[in-house]
Coordinates of C-alpha atoms and ligand atoms in Angstrom, one line a residue:
X1 CA 22.2 34.4 30.6
X2 CA 21.3 32.4 27.5
X3 CA 21.7 32.9 23.8
X4 CA 18.4 32.2 21.9
X5 CA 18.6 31.5 18.0
X6 CA 18.1 33.7 15.7
X7 CA 16.3 34.1 12.4
X8 CA 16.5 36.8 9.4
X9 CA 13.0 38.0 10.1
X10 CA 14.2 39.3 13.5
X11 CA 17.4 40.9 11.8
X12 CA 15.2 42.5 8.9
X13 CA 12.6 44.5 11.5
X14 CA 15.4 44.7 14.2
X15 CA 17.3 46.8 11.4
X16 CA 14.3 48.9 10.2
X17 CA 13.2 49.5 14.1
X18 CA 16.6 50.8 15.1
X19 CA 17.4 52.9 12.1
X20 CA 20.0 50.8 10.4
X21 CA 18.2 49.9 7.0
X22 CA 15.2 50.9 5.3
X23 CA 13.2 49.1 2.4
X24 CA 14.0 51.5 -0.6
X25 CA 11.0 54.2 -1.7
X26 CA 9.0 52.6 1.3
X27 CA 6.0 55.2 1.1
X28 CA 5.5 54.0 -2.7
X29 CA 5.3 50.6 -1.3
X30 CA 8.9 49.8 -2.1
X31 CA 11.2 48.7 -4.7
X32 CA 12.4 45.2 -4.8
X33 CA 16.0 44.3 -4.0
X34 CA 17.2 48.2 -2.9
X35 CA 17.7 49.2 0.3
X36 CA 18.4 52.8 2.0
X37 CA 21.1 52.8 5.1
X38 CA 19.6 55.0 8.5
X39 CA 21.6 56.9 10.6
X40 CA 22.7 54.1 12.2
X41 CA 23.3 51.8 9.3
X42 CA 25.3 54.5 7.6
X43 CA 27.7 54.6 10.3
X44 CA 28.3 50.9 10.5
X45 CA 28.6 50.8 6.6
X46 CA 31.7 53.8 7.0
X47 CA 33.0 52.1 9.5
X48 CA 33.2 48.6 7.6
X49 CA 34.7 50.6 5.0
X50 CA 37.2 52.4 6.9
X51 CA 38.3 49.0 8.4
X52 CA 38.7 47.4 5.2
X53 CA 40.4 50.8 3.7
X54 CA 42.8 51.0 6.6
X55 CA 44.0 47.4 6.2
X56 CA 44.0 47.1 2.4
X57 CA 45.6 50.7 1.6
X58 CA 46.4 52.4 4.4
X59 CA 48.6 50.1 6.3
X60 CA 50.6 48.6 3.1
X61 CA 53.1 50.1 1.0
X62 CA 52.2 48.0 -2.0
X63 CA 48.5 48.8 -2.6
X64 CA 47.1 52.5 -3.5
X65 CA 43.5 53.6 -4.2
X66 CA 41.5 54.7 -6.8
X67 CA 38.2 55.9 -7.6
X68 CA 36.7 55.4 -11.1
X69 CA 33.7 56.7 -12.7
X70 CA 30.4 54.7 -12.7
X71 CA 29.7 55.1 -16.3
X72 CA 32.4 54.1 -18.5
X73 CA 32.9 53.5 -22.3
X74 CA 30.8 50.7 -23.6
X75 CA 33.7 49.0 -25.5
X76 CA 35.0 48.1 -22.0
X77 CA 32.2 45.8 -21.3
X78 CA 32.9 44.2 -24.6
X79 CA 36.3 43.5 -23.9
X80 CA 35.8 42.3 -20.2
X81 CA 33.5 39.8 -21.6
X82 CA 30.2 41.0 -19.6
X83 CA 28.4 42.1 -22.6
X84 CA 28.6 38.4 -23.9
X85 CA 29.0 36.2 -21.0
X86 CA 27.7 38.3 -17.8
X87 CA 24.4 35.9 -18.1
X88 CA 22.0 34.0 -15.8
X89 CA 20.1 30.9 -17.1
X90 CA 16.5 32.0 -16.7
X91 CA 13.6 29.6 -16.6
X92 CA 9.6 30.4 -15.7
X93 CA 7.1 27.9 -14.3
X94 CA 4.1 28.2 -16.7
X95 CA 1.3 27.7 -14.1
X96 CA 2.6 30.1 -11.2
X97 CA 4.4 32.3 -13.9
X98 CA 7.2 32.6 -11.3
X99 CA 10.7 33.1 -12.3
X100 CA 13.8 31.3 -11.5
X101 CA 17.5 31.0 -12.0
X102 CA 18.2 27.2 -13.2
X103 CA 21.2 26.8 -11.4
X104 CA 19.7 27.9 -8.1
X105 CA 16.8 25.5 -8.6
X106 CA 19.1 22.6 -8.9
X107 CA 21.4 24.0 -5.7
X108 CA 18.4 24.2 -3.8
X109 CA 17.8 20.6 -4.5
X110 CA 21.1 19.7 -4.1
X111 CA 20.7 21.6 -0.2
X112 CA 17.5 19.3 0.1
X113 CA 19.6 16.2 -0.4
X114 CA 22.3 17.4 1.9
X115 CA 19.3 18.0 4.9
X116 CA 18.1 14.7 4.3
X117 CA 21.8 13.0 4.6
X118 CA 22.0 15.4 7.9
X119 CA 18.6 13.7 9.3
X120 CA 20.0 10.4 8.4
X121 CA 23.0 10.8 10.2
X122 CA 21.3 12.4 13.3
X123 CA 19.0 9.3 13.6
X124 CA 21.7 6.8 13.5
X125 CA 23.9 9.0 15.9
X126 CA 20.6 8.8 18.5
X127 CA 20.6 5.0 18.0
X128 CA 24.2 4.1 18.3
X129 CA 25.0 6.6 20.6
X130 CA 28.8 7.4 21.7
X131 CA 29.8 4.4 19.7
X132 CA 28.6 6.4 16.2
X133 CA 31.2 6.7 13.7
X134 CA 29.9 9.5 11.0
X135 CA 32.3 8.5 8.1
X136 CA 32.0 5.0 8.6
X137 CA 27.9 5.4 8.6
X138 CA 28.0 7.9 5.2
X139 CA 30.2 4.7 3.6
X140 CA 28.1 1.8 4.5
X141 CA 24.5 3.5 4.6
X142 CA 22.9 2.7 1.4
X143 CA 20.4 5.4 1.6
X144 CA 23.5 8.0 2.3
X145 CA 25.2 6.6 -0.5
X146 CA 22.6 7.0 -3.0
X147 CA 22.0 10.8 -1.7
X148 CA 25.5 11.1 -1.9
X149 CA 25.8 9.9 -5.5
X150 CA 22.9 12.2 -6.7
X151 CA 24.5 15.2 -5.1
X152 CA 27.6 14.3 -7.1
X153 CA 26.4 13.3 -10.5
X154 CA 23.9 16.3 -10.5
X155 CA 26.7 18.8 -9.6
X156 CA 29.1 17.7 -12.4
X157 CA 26.1 17.6 -14.8
X158 CA 24.9 21.2 -13.8
X159 CA 28.4 22.6 -13.9
X160 CA 29.2 21.0 -17.3
X161 CA 25.8 22.5 -18.9
X162 CA 26.4 25.9 -17.5
X163 CA 29.9 26.3 -18.8
X164 CA 28.8 25.0 -22.1
X165 CA 25.6 27.1 -22.1
X166 CA 23.7 23.6 -23.0
X167 CA 20.4 25.0 -21.6
X168 CA 18.5 22.0 -23.3
X169 CA 20.4 19.7 -21.2
X170 CA 20.1 21.9 -18.2
X171 CA 16.0 21.9 -18.4
X172 CA 16.3 18.1 -19.3
X173 CA 18.3 17.5 -16.0
X174 CA 15.6 19.5 -14.2
X175 CA 12.9 17.3 -15.2
X176 CA 14.6 14.3 -14.8
X177 CA 15.8 15.1 -11.2
X178 CA 12.0 16.2 -10.7
X179 CA 12.2 19.7 -9.7
X180 CA 8.4 21.1 -9.1
X181 CA 8.1 24.9 -9.0
X182 CA 7.9 25.7 -4.9
X183 CA 4.6 27.9 -5.6
X184 CA 2.4 26.0 -7.7
X185 CA 4.1 22.3 -7.3
X186 CA 4.0 21.4 -10.7
X187 CA 7.0 20.6 -13.5
X188 CA 5.6 22.8 -16.0
X189 CA 8.5 24.5 -17.3
X190 CA 9.8 27.0 -20.1
X191 CA 12.7 26.5 -21.9
X192 CA 15.8 28.1 -20.6
X193 CA 16.7 31.5 -21.5
X194 CA 20.1 33.6 -21.4
X195 CA 19.4 37.1 -19.4
X196 CA 22.3 39.5 -19.4
X197 CA 22.7 41.2 -15.9
X198 CA 23.8 44.6 -17.0
X199 CA 21.5 47.7 -16.6
X200 CA 21.7 49.9 -19.7
X201 CA 21.2 53.4 -20.0
X202 CA 21.9 56.5 -22.2
X203 CA 24.3 59.3 -22.2
X204 CA 23.3 62.5 -24.2
X205 CA 20.1 64.8 -24.4
X206 CA 19.2 63.8 -27.6
X207 CA 17.6 60.3 -27.8
X208 CA 18.6 59.5 -31.4
X209 CA 22.4 60.6 -30.9
X210 CA 22.4 59.0 -27.4
X211 CA 25.1 56.4 -26.7
X212 CA 24.5 53.1 -24.9
X213 CA 26.0 53.1 -21.8
X214 CA 25.9 50.1 -18.8
X215 CA 25.6 50.8 -15.3
X216 CA 29.0 49.0 -14.0
X217 CA 28.4 45.5 -12.9
X218 CA 31.6 45.3 -10.8
X219 CA 34.2 48.1 -9.9
X220 CA 37.3 46.1 -11.1
X221 CA 37.2 47.2 -14.8
X222 CA 37.5 51.1 -13.8
X223 CA 41.0 49.6 -12.1
X224 CA 42.2 47.8 -15.2
X225 CA 41.7 50.7 -17.5
X226 CA 43.7 52.7 -15.1
X227 CA 46.5 50.2 -14.8
X228 CA 49.1 52.3 -16.1
X229 CA 48.0 55.9 -15.0
X230 CA 48.2 54.6 -11.5
X231 CA 51.4 52.3 -11.9
X232 CA 52.8 55.5 -13.2
X233 CA 52.0 58.3 -11.1
X234 CA 52.2 56.5 -8.0
X235 CA 55.6 54.7 -9.1
X236 CA 54.3 51.5 -8.3
X237 CA 56.4 48.2 -8.9
X238 CA 55.1 44.9 -9.8
X239 CA 53.9 43.4 -7.4
X240 CA 51.4 45.8 -6.3
X241 CA 47.8 46.5 -5.9
X242 CA 45.2 48.9 -6.6
X243 CA 41.6 49.0 -4.5
X244 CA 38.7 50.6 -4.8
X245 CA 35.2 51.0 -3.1
X246 CA 32.1 51.7 -4.9
X247 CA 28.8 51.2 -6.5
X248 CA 27.7 48.1 -8.7
X249 CA 24.4 47.4 -10.3
X250 CA 23.5 43.9 -11.5
X251 CA 19.8 43.2 -12.8
X252 CA 19.4 40.3 -10.8
X253 CA 16.5 37.9 -11.7
X254 CA 15.6 36.9 -8.1
X255 CA 16.9 39.1 -5.6
X256 CA 16.1 37.9 -2.1
X257 CA 17.1 37.5 1.1
X258 CA 17.4 41.2 2.1
X259 CA 20.6 43.0 1.5
X260 CA 22.4 39.8 0.5
X261 CA 21.5 40.2 -3.5
X262 CA 20.5 43.7 -4.0
X263 CA 20.3 45.2 -7.7
X264 CA 22.5 48.2 -6.5
X265 CA 25.4 47.4 -3.9
X266 CA 28.8 48.4 -3.0
X267 CA 31.9 46.2 -3.5
X268 CA 35.4 46.8 -2.1
X269 CA 37.6 45.3 -4.6
X270 CA 41.8 44.8 -5.0
X271 CA 43.4 43.9 -7.9
X272 CA 47.0 42.9 -7.3
X273 CA 49.3 42.7 -10.4
X274 CA 51.7 40.0 -10.4
X275 CA 54.8 38.7 -12.7
X276 CA 53.3 35.7 -14.8
X277 CA 54.0 32.5 -13.3
X278 CA 53.6 33.9 -9.9
X279 CA 50.0 34.1 -9.2
X280 CA 49.5 30.8 -7.5
X281 CA 51.9 32.2 -4.6
X282 CA 50.1 35.4 -4.7
X283 CA 46.5 33.9 -4.9
X284 CA 47.5 31.6 -1.7
X285 CA 49.1 34.8 -0.1
X286 CA 45.6 36.7 -0.3
X287 CA 43.4 34.0 0.8
X288 CA 45.2 33.9 3.9
X289 CA 45.2 37.7 4.1
X290 CA 41.5 37.6 3.9
X291 CA 40.7 35.2 6.1
X292 CA 42.8 36.7 8.8
X293 CA 41.2 40.0 7.9
X294 CA 37.4 38.3 8.9
X295 CA 38.8 36.8 11.9
X296 CA 40.7 40.1 13.1
X297 CA 37.2 41.7 13.7
X298 CA 35.7 38.5 15.8
X299 CA 34.2 36.3 13.2
X300 CA 34.9 32.7 14.5
X301 CA 35.9 29.7 12.7
X302 CA 32.7 28.1 12.7
X303 CA 31.1 30.9 10.7
X304 CA 33.2 30.9 7.8
X305 CA 34.8 28.4 5.5
X306 CA 36.5 28.5 1.7
X307 CA 34.6 27.2 -1.2
X308 CA 36.7 26.5 -4.2
X309 CA 35.2 27.0 -7.4
X310 CA 34.8 24.1 -10.1
X311 CA 32.8 26.1 -12.5
X312 CA 35.1 28.7 -13.2
X313 CA 34.3 32.2 -14.8
X314 CA 35.5 33.3 -18.1
X315 CA 38.7 35.1 -16.8
X316 CA 40.0 33.2 -14.0
X317 CA 42.4 30.0 -13.8
X318 CA 41.8 29.5 -9.6
X319 CA 38.9 31.0 -7.6
X320 CA 37.7 30.5 -4.2
X321 CA 34.9 32.4 -2.0
X322 CA 35.0 33.1 1.8
X323 CA 31.6 31.8 2.8
X324 CA 29.7 33.1 6.3
X325 CA 27.6 30.9 7.6
X326 CA 24.1 33.4 7.3
X327 CA 20.9 32.5 8.8
X328 CA 20.0 30.8 5.4
X329 CA 23.1 28.9 5.3
X330 CA 26.6 29.2 4.1
X331 CA 26.9 31.6 1.5
X332 CA 29.3 33.8 -0.5
X333 CA 30.8 36.8 1.4
X334 CA 34.2 37.6 -0.5
X335 CA 35.4 36.3 -4.1
X336 CA 39.3 35.8 -4.2
X337 CA 40.3 35.3 -8.2
X338 CA 43.2 34.7 -10.0
X339 CA 42.1 36.5 -13.1
X340 CA 45.2 35.7 -15.3
X341 CA 46.3 38.4 -17.6
X342 CA 42.9 38.0 -19.1
X343 CA 41.0 41.7 -18.7
X344 CA 44.5 43.8 -19.4
X345 CA 45.4 41.6 -22.6
X346 CA 41.5 41.9 -23.7
X347 CA 41.5 45.9 -23.2
X348 CA 44.8 46.2 -25.3
X349 CA 43.2 43.9 -28.1
X350 CA 40.3 46.3 -28.0
X351 CA 42.1 49.7 -28.1
X352 CA 45.3 48.7 -29.8
X353 CA 47.2 50.4 -26.5
X354 CA 49.9 48.7 -24.7
X355 CA 48.9 48.0 -20.9
X356 CA 52.4 46.2 -20.2
X357 CA 54.8 46.9 -17.3
X358 CA 58.7 47.4 -17.9
X359 CA 60.2 45.1 -15.1
X360 CA 63.6 46.5 -14.7
X361 CA 64.7 43.6 -12.4
X362 CA 64.2 41.2 -15.3
X363 CA 64.6 43.7 -17.7
X364 CA 61.8 42.9 -19.7
X365 CA 58.3 44.2 -20.3
X366 CA 55.0 41.7 -19.8
X367 CA 51.4 42.1 -19.0
X368 CA 50.6 41.4 -15.7
X369 CA 48.7 38.5 -14.0
X370 CA 46.1 39.7 -11.6
X371 CA 44.9 38.4 -8.3
X372 CA 41.4 40.1 -7.2
X373 CA 39.5 40.1 -4.0
X374 CA 36.4 41.5 -4.0
X375 CA 34.1 41.7 -1.1
X376 CA 30.4 43.1 -1.1
X377 CA 30.2 45.6 1.3
X378 CA 26.6 45.1 1.8
X379 CA 27.2 41.5 2.7
X380 CA 29.8 42.3 5.1
X381 CA 27.2 44.2 6.8
X382 CA 24.6 41.8 6.9
X383 CA 27.3 39.3 8.2
X384 CA 28.3 41.6 11.0
X385 CA 24.8 42.3 11.6
X386 CA 23.8 38.3 12.1
X387 CA 27.1 38.0 14.2
X388 CA 26.0 40.2 16.4
X389 CA 22.4 40.3 16.7
X390 CA 21.7 38.3 20.2
X391 CA 18.7 37.6 22.2
X392 CA 19.5 36.8 25.9
X393 CA 17.4 35.7 28.5
X394 CA 18.3 38.0 31.4
X395 CA 16.1 37.4 34.9
X396 CA 13.3 36.3 32.5
X397 CA 13.1 38.9 30.2
X398 CA 14.7 39.0 26.7
X399 CA 17.2 41.5 26.1
X400 CA 18.2 42.2 22.4
X401 CA 21.7 43.2 22.1
X402 CA 23.7 44.0 18.9
X403 CA 27.4 43.0 20.0
X404 CA 28.8 44.5 17.3
X405 CA 32.9 44.4 17.0
X406 CA 33.4 47.8 19.0
X407 CA 35.7 48.9 16.2
X408 CA 32.7 48.7 13.5
X409 CA 29.9 50.0 16.1
X410 CA 28.2 53.4 14.9
X411 CA 28.3 54.7 18.4
X412 CA 31.3 54.0 20.7
X413 CA 29.7 55.8 23.8
X414 CA 26.5 57.0 25.0
X415 CA 26.2 59.4 27.7
X416 CA 23.4 59.4 29.9
X417 CA 22.4 61.5 33.1
X418 CA 20.6 59.5 35.9
X419 CA 17.9 62.6 35.9
X420 CA 16.9 65.2 33.8
X421 CA 17.5 67.5 36.7
X422 CA 19.9 68.8 39.5
X423 CA 22.5 69.9 36.9
X424 CA 22.9 66.3 35.8
X425 CA 22.1 67.2 32.0
X426 CA 24.9 69.9 32.0
X427 CA 27.4 68.0 33.6
X428 CA 26.6 65.2 30.8
X429 CA 26.6 67.6 27.9
X430 CA 30.3 68.8 29.2
X431 CA 31.3 65.0 29.4
X432 CA 29.8 64.5 25.8
X433 CA 31.7 67.6 24.4
X434 CA 34.7 66.3 25.9
X435 CA 34.6 62.7 24.7
X436 CA 33.0 63.4 21.3
X437 CA 36.3 64.8 20.2
X438 CA 37.6 61.1 20.3
X439 CA 34.9 58.9 19.8
X440 CA 31.6 59.0 18.0
X441 CA 29.1 59.9 21.3
X442 CA 25.4 59.9 21.9
X443 CA 23.5 61.8 24.3
X444 CA 20.1 60.9 25.6
X445 CA 18.3 62.0 28.8
X446 CA 14.3 60.7 27.7
X447 CA 13.1 57.8 29.6
X448 CA 14.5 55.8 32.8
X449 CA 17.9 54.8 32.9
X450 CA 17.1 51.0 32.6
X451 CA 15.3 51.6 29.2
X452 CA 18.0 53.9 27.8
X453 CA 20.5 50.9 28.6
X454 CA 18.4 48.5 26.6
X455 CA 17.9 51.1 23.9
X456 CA 21.6 51.3 23.4
X457 CA 22.3 47.4 23.8
X458 CA 19.9 47.1 20.8
X459 CA 21.7 49.9 19.0
X460 CA 24.9 48.0 19.8
X461 CA 26.8 51.1 21.7
X462 CA 29.6 49.5 23.3
X463 CA 29.6 51.6 26.4
X464 CA 27.0 53.7 28.5
X465 CA 28.8 56.6 30.6
X466 CA 26.3 57.2 33.6
X467 CA 26.3 60.9 34.9
X468 CA 24.7 60.8 38.6
X469 CA 24.8 63.1 41.7
X470 CA 28.2 61.1 42.9
X471 CA 29.7 62.7 39.6
X472 CA 29.2 66.6 40.9
X473 CA 30.9 65.5 44.3
X474 CA 33.7 63.6 43.0
X475 CA 33.9 63.7 39.2
X476 CA 33.3 60.1 38.8
X477 CA 30.9 58.5 36.3
X478 CA 29.9 54.9 36.1
X479 CA 30.9 53.1 32.9
X480 CA 28.6 50.2 31.6
X481 CA 29.9 47.4 29.2
X482 CA 27.1 46.3 26.6
X483 CA 28.1 42.7 26.7
X484 CA 28.6 42.0 30.3
X485 CA 26.5 44.6 31.5
X486 CA 29.0 45.2 34.3
X487 CA 29.5 48.6 35.4
X488 CA 32.5 50.4 37.0
X489 CA 33.0 53.8 38.5
X490 CA 35.7 55.5 37.1
X491 CA 37.2 59.4 37.4
X492 CA 36.1 61.5 34.2
X493 CA 40.0 62.4 33.8
X494 CA 40.6 58.5 33.1
X495 CA 37.5 58.2 30.6
X496 CA 39.5 59.0 27.3
X497 CA 42.6 56.7 28.2
X498 CA 39.8 53.8 29.3
X499 CA 37.9 53.9 26.4
X500 CA 40.7 54.3 24.1
X501 CA 42.1 51.0 25.5
X502 CA 38.8 49.2 24.6
X503 CA 38.0 50.7 21.5
X504 CA 41.0 50.2 19.3
X505 CA 42.7 47.0 17.6
Ligands
GAP601 N1 35.2 41.6 -9.7 C1 34.7 40.6 -9.5 C2 33.1 40.2 -9.0 O1 32.7 41.3 -9.2 P1 31.4 38.5 -8.0 O2 31.9 37.1 -7.3 O3 30.3 38.5 -9.0 O4 32.6 39.2 -8.6 C3 32.3 39.8 -5.7 O5 31.3 39.8 -7.1 C4 31.3 40.0 -4.7 O6 30.4 41.1 -4.6 C5 30.4 38.9 -4.2 O7 31.4 38.1 -3.6 C6 29.7 39.6 -3.2 O8 30.1 39.8 -1.9 C7 29.3 40.9 -3.7 N2 27.9 40.8 -4.7 C8 27.7 40.1 -6.0 N3 26.7 40.4 -6.4 C9 25.8 40.9 -5.6 C10 24.6 41.5 -5.3 N4 23.9 41.3 -6.2 N5 24.3 41.9 -4.0 C11 25.2 42.2 -3.1 N6 26.4 41.8 -3.2 C12 26.7 41.4 -4.2

């Protein structure tokens, strides 16, 4: 059995064919960067949310939950800095009329240079064989050094111009390094403009009296403005956290790569309130906790990495991303930010209301500092799909199997009568009714048993229970394992205990 390599296109079409994800408004030719989750997708999504909620809220004494509204007072977005600073630098190519994010154009250019270095390394490795020393090669190869210097210089300038919002220099940088439009192949660029990513709408029935509102671009602000409500009613003592799962909306200029960058998406965010001066200790703590969470469901070391930020957001004094190796490269899956006391202080200033905490141990009041963990549910969903999607050669046929961690799988057990006669369906339905009280089950009698196994493999169902004539004689069934395809014969009476052992952490 050998695993074949996988690309994003296959995952997209598999998701559609097996009821995980459909393009939004498909019969109207779709709506860019919006997606609908089908019958199996919605279950996987719920299981990811449950896994997060259980480890971030239910299993901890120091974190409580919240569900704040999507519409909030527009002043909140002024105070948070989103009205003034939540912008992307936008540039158009005059020939192709295609629109790009200026920073992403430069990042693609840097990625290309990195691939060129990798090519040089591969060539040299082939030439020198076992004696090859990569570090030594990178230090001595003139060409590799050239690429590395360009990458360092370009990254530094880009970050500087982005922080200073010096878009004239940013455009000059694009021209100097010779970036061409991938569609027209020309360097005929417009000036760079600021583009605010928030969607706006209106509240009220009469247009004149309407108030401008924004669809929230992050769930975090709902937590900040409820800080005292939650702290007082749940009797929380600093350090403590508030967690929330909910929709967020961003008018992304370029929304590509399937559900990686959407205009409507879900976030799972937690703000952890700490004493001023203790934020770095807690930042390190949450980095470790969050990477543990990813590894616990089976993400391996080589698909995860930290990426520390140089270009910090307006509210942060430290930030790192947990990146996942998607088919299109390592990209941000989760952000961990030390947000200082920026948000609480800013809301205090804009409302003239105190958002302070009296620390009885210290005998003083202060505005807490905040460590935030923020993960995109849809990006986590995509990471699970990418990690799970497997093509294997089995006896010269390709078997497609979603090796979803059992705890997250939409269906845990499929109950399959071997034949559609001889009382086997009735017996199978009895077993279905019994098991379905404990696990999410599926019953299917159409098609040959081989075809049904393949379909369950493609859906990611970790176990199939097959009911045959022997079942009627001695009350035993076969239990088939999705990943190994092994089958064992076990008594129906032992099924629940056996499955429970395999389906819990
Ligand atoms: N409250 C902090 C915050 O919103 P962020 O890095 O902008 O920080 C947090 O977003 C997470 O939300 C990201 O790590 C990513 O997983 C997810 N996310 C952001 N924009 C997204 C988009 N357009 N589509 C899907 N997920 C997105």
